[in-house]
Short mmCIF file of C-alpha atoms in Angstrom, two decimals:
data_model
loop_
_atom_site.label_atom_id
_atom_site.label_comp_id
_atom_site.label_asym_id
_atom_site.label_seq_id
_atom_site.Cartn_x
_atom_site.Cartn_y
_atom_site.Cartn_z
CA UNK A 1 0.00 0.00 0.00
CA UNK A 2 2.81 2.39 0.96
CA UNK A 3 4.79 1.74 -2.24
CA UNK A 4 1.65 2.24 -4.35
CA UNK A 5 1.00 5.56 -2.61
CA UNK A 6 4.60 6.65 -3.28
CA UNK A 7 4.29 5.71 -6.94
CA UNK A 8 1.20 7.90 -7.22
CA UNK A 9 3.21 10.75 -5.68
CA UNK A 10 6.21 10.21 -7.99
CA UNK A 11 5.40 13.05 -10.42
CA UNK A 12 5.22 15.48 -7.52
CA UNK A 13 8.23 14.06 -5.65
CA UNK A 14 10.40 14.19 -8.77
CA UNK A 15 9.50 17.76 -9.70
CA UNK A 16 11.84 20.72 -9.47
CA UNK A 17 9.45 22.33 -7.00
CA UNK A 18 9.73 19.34 -4.65
CA UNK A 19 13.53 19.55 -4.81
CA UNK A 20 13.46 23.23 -3.87
CA UNK A 21 11.09 22.51 -0.99
CA UNK A 22 13.32 19.72 0.32
CA UNK A 23 16.49 21.82 0.00
CA UNK A 24 14.82 24.68 1.86
CA UNK A 25 13.60 22.28 4.55
CA UNK A 26 17.06 20.80 5.00
CA UNK A 27 18.61 24.25 5.28
CA UNK A 28 16.10 25.25 7.94
CA UNK A 29 16.51 21.98 9.83
CA UNK A 30 20.33 22.15 9.68
CA UNK A 31 20.20 25.74 10.92
CA UNK A 32 18.23 24.48 13.89
CA UNK A 33 20.78 21.72 14.47
CA UNK A 34 23.55 24.32 14.40
CA UNK A 35 21.92 26.10 17.34
CA UNK A 36 22.05 22.98 19.49
CA UNK A 37 24.99 22.02 21.66
CA UNK A 38 27.70 21.30 19.03
CA UNK A 39 28.04 17.56 19.71
CA UNK A 40 24.27 16.97 19.46
CA UNK A 41 24.01 19.16 16.37
CA UNK A 42 26.74 17.12 14.71
CA UNK A 43 25.05 13.84 15.64
CA UNK A 44 21.83 14.95 13.97
CA UNK A 45 23.57 16.14 10.80
CA UNK A 46 25.71 13.01 10.52
CA UNK A 47 22.64 10.77 10.90
CA UNK A 48 21.02 12.67 8.02
CA UNK A 49 24.22 12.20 6.02
CA UNK A 50 23.95 8.43 6.62
CA UNK A 51 20.46 8.34 5.07
CA UNK A 52 21.63 10.31 2.05
CA UNK A 53 24.65 8.06 1.46
CA UNK A 54 22.47 4.96 1.67
CA UNK A 55 20.34 6.37 -1.15
CA UNK A 56 23.39 7.48 -3.12
CA UNK A 57 24.87 3.97 -2.96
CA UNK A 58 21.61 2.40 -4.11
CA UNK A 59 21.24 4.69 -7.11
CA UNK A 60 24.97 4.35 -7.95
CA UNK A 61 24.30 0.60 -8.36
CA UNK A 62 21.34 1.29 -10.65
CA UNK A 63 23.47 3.72 -12.70
CA UNK A 64 25.57 0.88 -14.11
CA UNK A 65 22.86 -1.76 -14.32
CA UNK A 66 23.41 -3.53 -11.03
CA UNK A 67 27.14 -2.93 -10.61
CA UNK A 68 28.21 -0.15 -8.23
CA UNK A 69 29.77 2.76 -10.13
CA UNK A 70 32.82 2.62 -7.83
CA UNK A 71 34.08 -0.42 -9.75
CA UNK A 72 34.39 1.77 -12.84
CA UNK A 73 35.44 5.03 -11.23
CA UNK A 74 38.10 4.02 -8.69
CA UNK A 75 40.01 1.70 -11.03
CA UNK A 76 40.87 -0.76 -8.29
CA UNK A 77 40.34 -3.70 -10.65
CA UNK A 78 43.54 -2.61 -12.43
CA UNK A 79 45.58 -3.20 -9.26
CA UNK A 80 44.40 -6.80 -9.12
CA UNK A 81 44.73 -7.41 -12.85
CA UNK A 82 48.36 -6.26 -13.00
CA UNK A 83 49.26 -8.64 -10.16
CA UNK A 84 47.83 -11.69 -11.90
CA UNK A 85 49.56 -13.45 -14.78
CA UNK A 86 48.17 -15.28 -17.78
CA UNK A 87 47.39 -18.87 -16.84
CA UNK A 88 47.40 -18.21 -13.09
CA UNK A 89 44.80 -20.03 -11.05
CA UNK A 90 42.96 -17.42 -9.00
CA UNK A 91 40.58 -17.93 -6.08
CA UNK A 92 38.39 -14.85 -5.57
CA UNK A 93 37.05 -15.22 -2.03
CA UNK A 94 33.78 -13.40 -1.37
CA UNK A 95 33.46 -12.64 -5.08
CA UNK A 96 30.00 -11.09 -4.68
CA UNK A 97 28.40 -10.30 -8.04
CA UNK A 98 31.52 -11.36 -9.94
CA UNK A 99 32.64 -7.98 -11.29
CA UNK A 100 36.31 -8.37 -10.34
CA UNK A 101 36.46 -12.11 -11.08
CA UNK A 102 35.29 -11.40 -14.63
CA UNK A 103 37.94 -8.74 -15.26
CA UNK A 104 40.64 -11.03 -13.88
CA UNK A 105 39.60 -13.80 -16.27
CA UNK A 106 39.25 -11.52 -19.31
CA UNK A 107 42.06 -8.99 -18.81
CA UNK A 108 44.64 -11.26 -17.17
CA UNK A 109 43.85 -14.48 -18.98
CA UNK A 110 43.67 -16.26 -15.63
CA UNK A 111 41.56 -19.24 -14.61
CA UNK A 112 39.32 -17.76 -11.93
CA UNK A 113 37.09 -19.38 -9.34
CA UNK A 114 34.79 -16.98 -7.53
CA UNK A 115 33.35 -18.26 -4.27
CA UNK A 116 30.62 -16.63 -2.18
CA UNK A 117 27.94 -17.59 0.34
CA UNK A 118 25.27 -15.39 -1.30
CA UNK A 119 23.16 -17.29 -3.81
CA UNK A 120 21.52 -14.12 -5.12
CA UNK A 121 24.90 -12.52 -5.80
CA UNK A 122 26.09 -15.64 -7.60
CA UNK A 123 22.89 -15.80 -9.67
CA UNK A 124 23.66 -12.23 -10.82
CA UNK A 125 27.30 -13.15 -11.50
CA UNK A 126 26.45 -16.20 -13.60
CA UNK A 127 23.86 -14.31 -15.62
CA UNK A 128 25.94 -11.16 -16.17
CA UNK A 129 29.55 -12.36 -16.33
CA UNK A 130 30.61 -15.29 -18.49
CA UNK A 131 34.10 -15.93 -19.83
CA UNK A 132 36.44 -18.85 -20.60
CA UNK A 133 38.13 -20.06 -17.43
CA UNK A 134 35.63 -18.32 -15.12
CA UNK A 135 33.50 -20.27 -12.67
CA UNK A 136 31.41 -19.41 -9.63
CA UNK A 137 30.97 -21.63 -6.58
CA UNK A 138 28.52 -21.26 -3.72
CA UNK A 139 30.14 -22.03 -0.37
CA UNK A 140 31.79 -20.89 2.84
CA UNK A 141 35.52 -20.76 2.22
CA UNK A 142 36.19 -21.68 5.88
CA UNK A 143 34.55 -25.08 5.23
CA UNK A 144 35.01 -25.50 1.45
CA UNK A 145 37.45 -28.15 0.26
CA UNK A 146 39.35 -26.94 -2.80
CA UNK A 147 39.91 -29.49 -5.59
CA UNK A 148 43.40 -28.08 -6.30
CA UNK A 149 45.91 -25.40 -5.37
CA UNK A 150 45.72 -21.77 -6.51
CA UNK A 151 48.49 -19.37 -7.47
CA UNK A 152 46.64 -16.29 -6.21
CA UNK A 153 44.03 -15.68 -3.52
CA UNK A 154 42.00 -12.48 -3.89
CA UNK A 155 40.33 -10.93 -0.83
CA UNK A 156 38.70 -7.73 -2.11
CA UNK A 157 36.69 -6.02 0.66
CA UNK A 158 36.34 -9.35 2.46
CA UNK A 159 38.61 -9.42 5.52
CA UNK A 160 36.76 -6.57 7.24
CA UNK A 161 33.58 -8.68 7.25
CA UNK A 162 35.26 -11.64 8.98
CA UNK A 163 35.73 -12.25 12.69
CA UNK A 164 38.41 -14.99 12.57
CA UNK A 165 40.54 -13.18 9.99
CA UNK A 166 43.91 -14.69 10.90
CA UNK A 167 42.31 -18.15 10.94
CA UNK A 168 40.92 -17.53 7.45
CA UNK A 169 44.30 -16.41 6.11
CA UNK A 170 46.09 -19.38 7.65
CA UNK A 171 43.53 -21.82 6.31
CA UNK A 172 43.82 -20.41 2.81
CA UNK A 173 47.62 -20.59 2.98
CA UNK A 174 47.60 -24.21 4.12
CA UNK A 175 44.73 -25.45 1.93
CA UNK A 176 45.37 -23.88 -1.48
CA UNK A 177 49.09 -22.97 -1.11
CA UNK A 178 48.99 -19.63 -2.97
CA UNK A 179 52.10 -17.82 -4.13
CA UNK A 180 50.49 -14.47 -3.26
CA UNK A 181 47.50 -12.79 -1.68
CA UNK A 182 45.87 -9.72 -3.22
CA UNK A 183 44.00 -7.80 -0.55
CA UNK A 184 41.76 -4.74 -0.45
CA UNK A 185 40.38 -3.39 2.84
CA UNK A 186 38.85 -0.10 4.03
CA UNK A 187 41.21 2.32 5.73
CA UNK A 188 40.25 3.56 9.18
CA UNK A 189 42.23 6.73 8.44
CA UNK A 190 40.26 7.65 5.32
CA UNK A 191 38.64 10.81 6.70
CA UNK A 192 38.66 13.02 9.81
CA UNK A 193 34.96 12.28 10.25
CA UNK A 194 35.76 8.67 11.20
CA UNK A 195 37.34 9.49 14.60
CA UNK A 196 34.78 12.29 15.11
CA UNK A 197 31.89 9.87 14.64
CA UNK A 198 33.50 7.45 17.10
CA UNK A 199 33.98 10.29 19.58
CA UNK A 200 30.29 11.23 19.25
CA UNK A 201 29.16 7.64 19.84
CA UNK A 202 27.96 7.13 16.25
CA UNK A 203 28.72 4.16 13.99
CA UNK A 204 32.05 4.98 12.37
CA UNK A 205 32.61 2.04 10.02
CA UNK A 206 31.82 2.59 6.34
CA UNK A 207 29.51 -0.45 6.42
CA UNK A 208 27.51 -1.68 9.45
CA UNK A 209 28.46 -5.31 8.65
CA UNK A 210 32.19 -4.64 9.13
CA UNK A 211 33.99 -6.33 12.01
CA UNK A 212 36.93 -3.94 11.69
CA UNK A 213 38.52 -1.29 9.50
CA UNK A 214 42.26 -1.01 9.06
CA UNK A 215 45.28 1.07 9.82
CA UNK A 216 48.46 0.14 7.98
CA UNK A 217 49.93 -1.22 11.23
CA UNK A 218 46.90 -3.39 11.91
CA UNK A 219 46.97 -4.87 8.41
CA UNK A 220 50.69 -5.64 8.70
CA UNK A 221 50.16 -7.19 12.13
CA UNK A 222 47.27 -9.46 11.07
CA UNK A 223 49.02 -10.62 7.92
CA UNK A 224 52.24 -11.16 9.87
CA UNK A 225 50.41 -13.27 12.46
CA UNK A 226 49.12 -15.39 9.58
CA UNK A 227 52.64 -15.77 8.17
CA UNK A 228 52.16 -13.38 5.25
CA UNK A 229 54.53 -10.51 4.47
CA UNK A 230 53.47 -7.37 2.60
CA UNK A 231 55.37 -6.89 -0.65
CA UNK A 232 53.44 -3.87 -1.93
CA UNK A 233 50.99 -1.52 -0.22
CA UNK A 234 48.90 1.19 -1.89
CA UNK A 235 46.59 3.64 -0.10
CA UNK A 236 43.90 5.08 -2.41
CA UNK A 237 40.21 6.00 -2.29
CA UNK A 238 40.14 5.50 1.47
CA UNK A 239 41.31 1.91 1.08
CA UNK A 240 44.46 -0.19 1.48
CA UNK A 241 45.47 -2.45 -1.42
CA UNK A 242 48.19 -4.98 -0.66
CA UNK A 243 50.20 -7.75 -2.27
CA UNK A 244 51.14 -10.33 0.33
CA UNK A 245 53.50 -13.29 0.11
CA UNK A 246 53.29 -16.28 2.44
CA UNK A 247 56.55 -16.99 4.22
CA UNK A 248 58.56 -19.84 2.78
CA UNK A 249 57.96 -23.01 4.80
CA UNK A 250 60.90 -23.96 6.96
CA UNK A 251 63.23 -26.65 5.62
CA UNK A 252 62.87 -29.68 7.98
CA UNK A 253 66.39 -30.77 7.12
CA UNK A 254 67.81 -27.39 8.17
CA UNK A 255 65.90 -27.52 11.44
CA UNK A 256 67.39 -30.94 12.20
CA UNK A 257 70.87 -29.74 11.33
CA UNK A 258 71.25 -32.00 8.30
#
């Protein structure tokens, strides 16, 4: 009933007059917030900002037909593509809708397996992205048994959603024996508003489903605990992009003094 009512109102809501009314209302409301005690005024304005960004994200996905415009605009796919070689076997963990997995298969000439727990995301991926050497698997990588090793493990905006992150990294190292990890995580130091929001008692992560967001030191520490060294680190678009190499396994003969 509510959605039908809103559809009937669409011509009015989408008019230039409605936009002017809303802008005027926001200006008046924000002026009122500015007269409050500063911390409370900021809380109110930042909560409004959250609602606006939620809408912006949704429409940015519609803009490119179901794929968020950030994939096209930030160019982060290029970082992953240049770190994958032709013929590499790539495991894209938490592949989502398959946007990056597809570019890795097409632009790098790699054999790519995308794995995700979301059936709806994988349905989109299979319908939208098809290429030689590209496959999508539904499963939880913490329980999934790989049929073979992989040269590269991709974790693009995945680690921040995971509680047992070091456990995940160790399991991937020991189960698929990759030569390198390609990692993308949100930076905690992306904007001065992040610590301000935390100080004001507001959610300060860029996504409410995040378990953490990263400083450079935290990323180095977690990867180091998992036995992975950082070979390259890039900070762009409020994110950290890293190439990690698992430490070489110790030589049993050397340990025994042979």
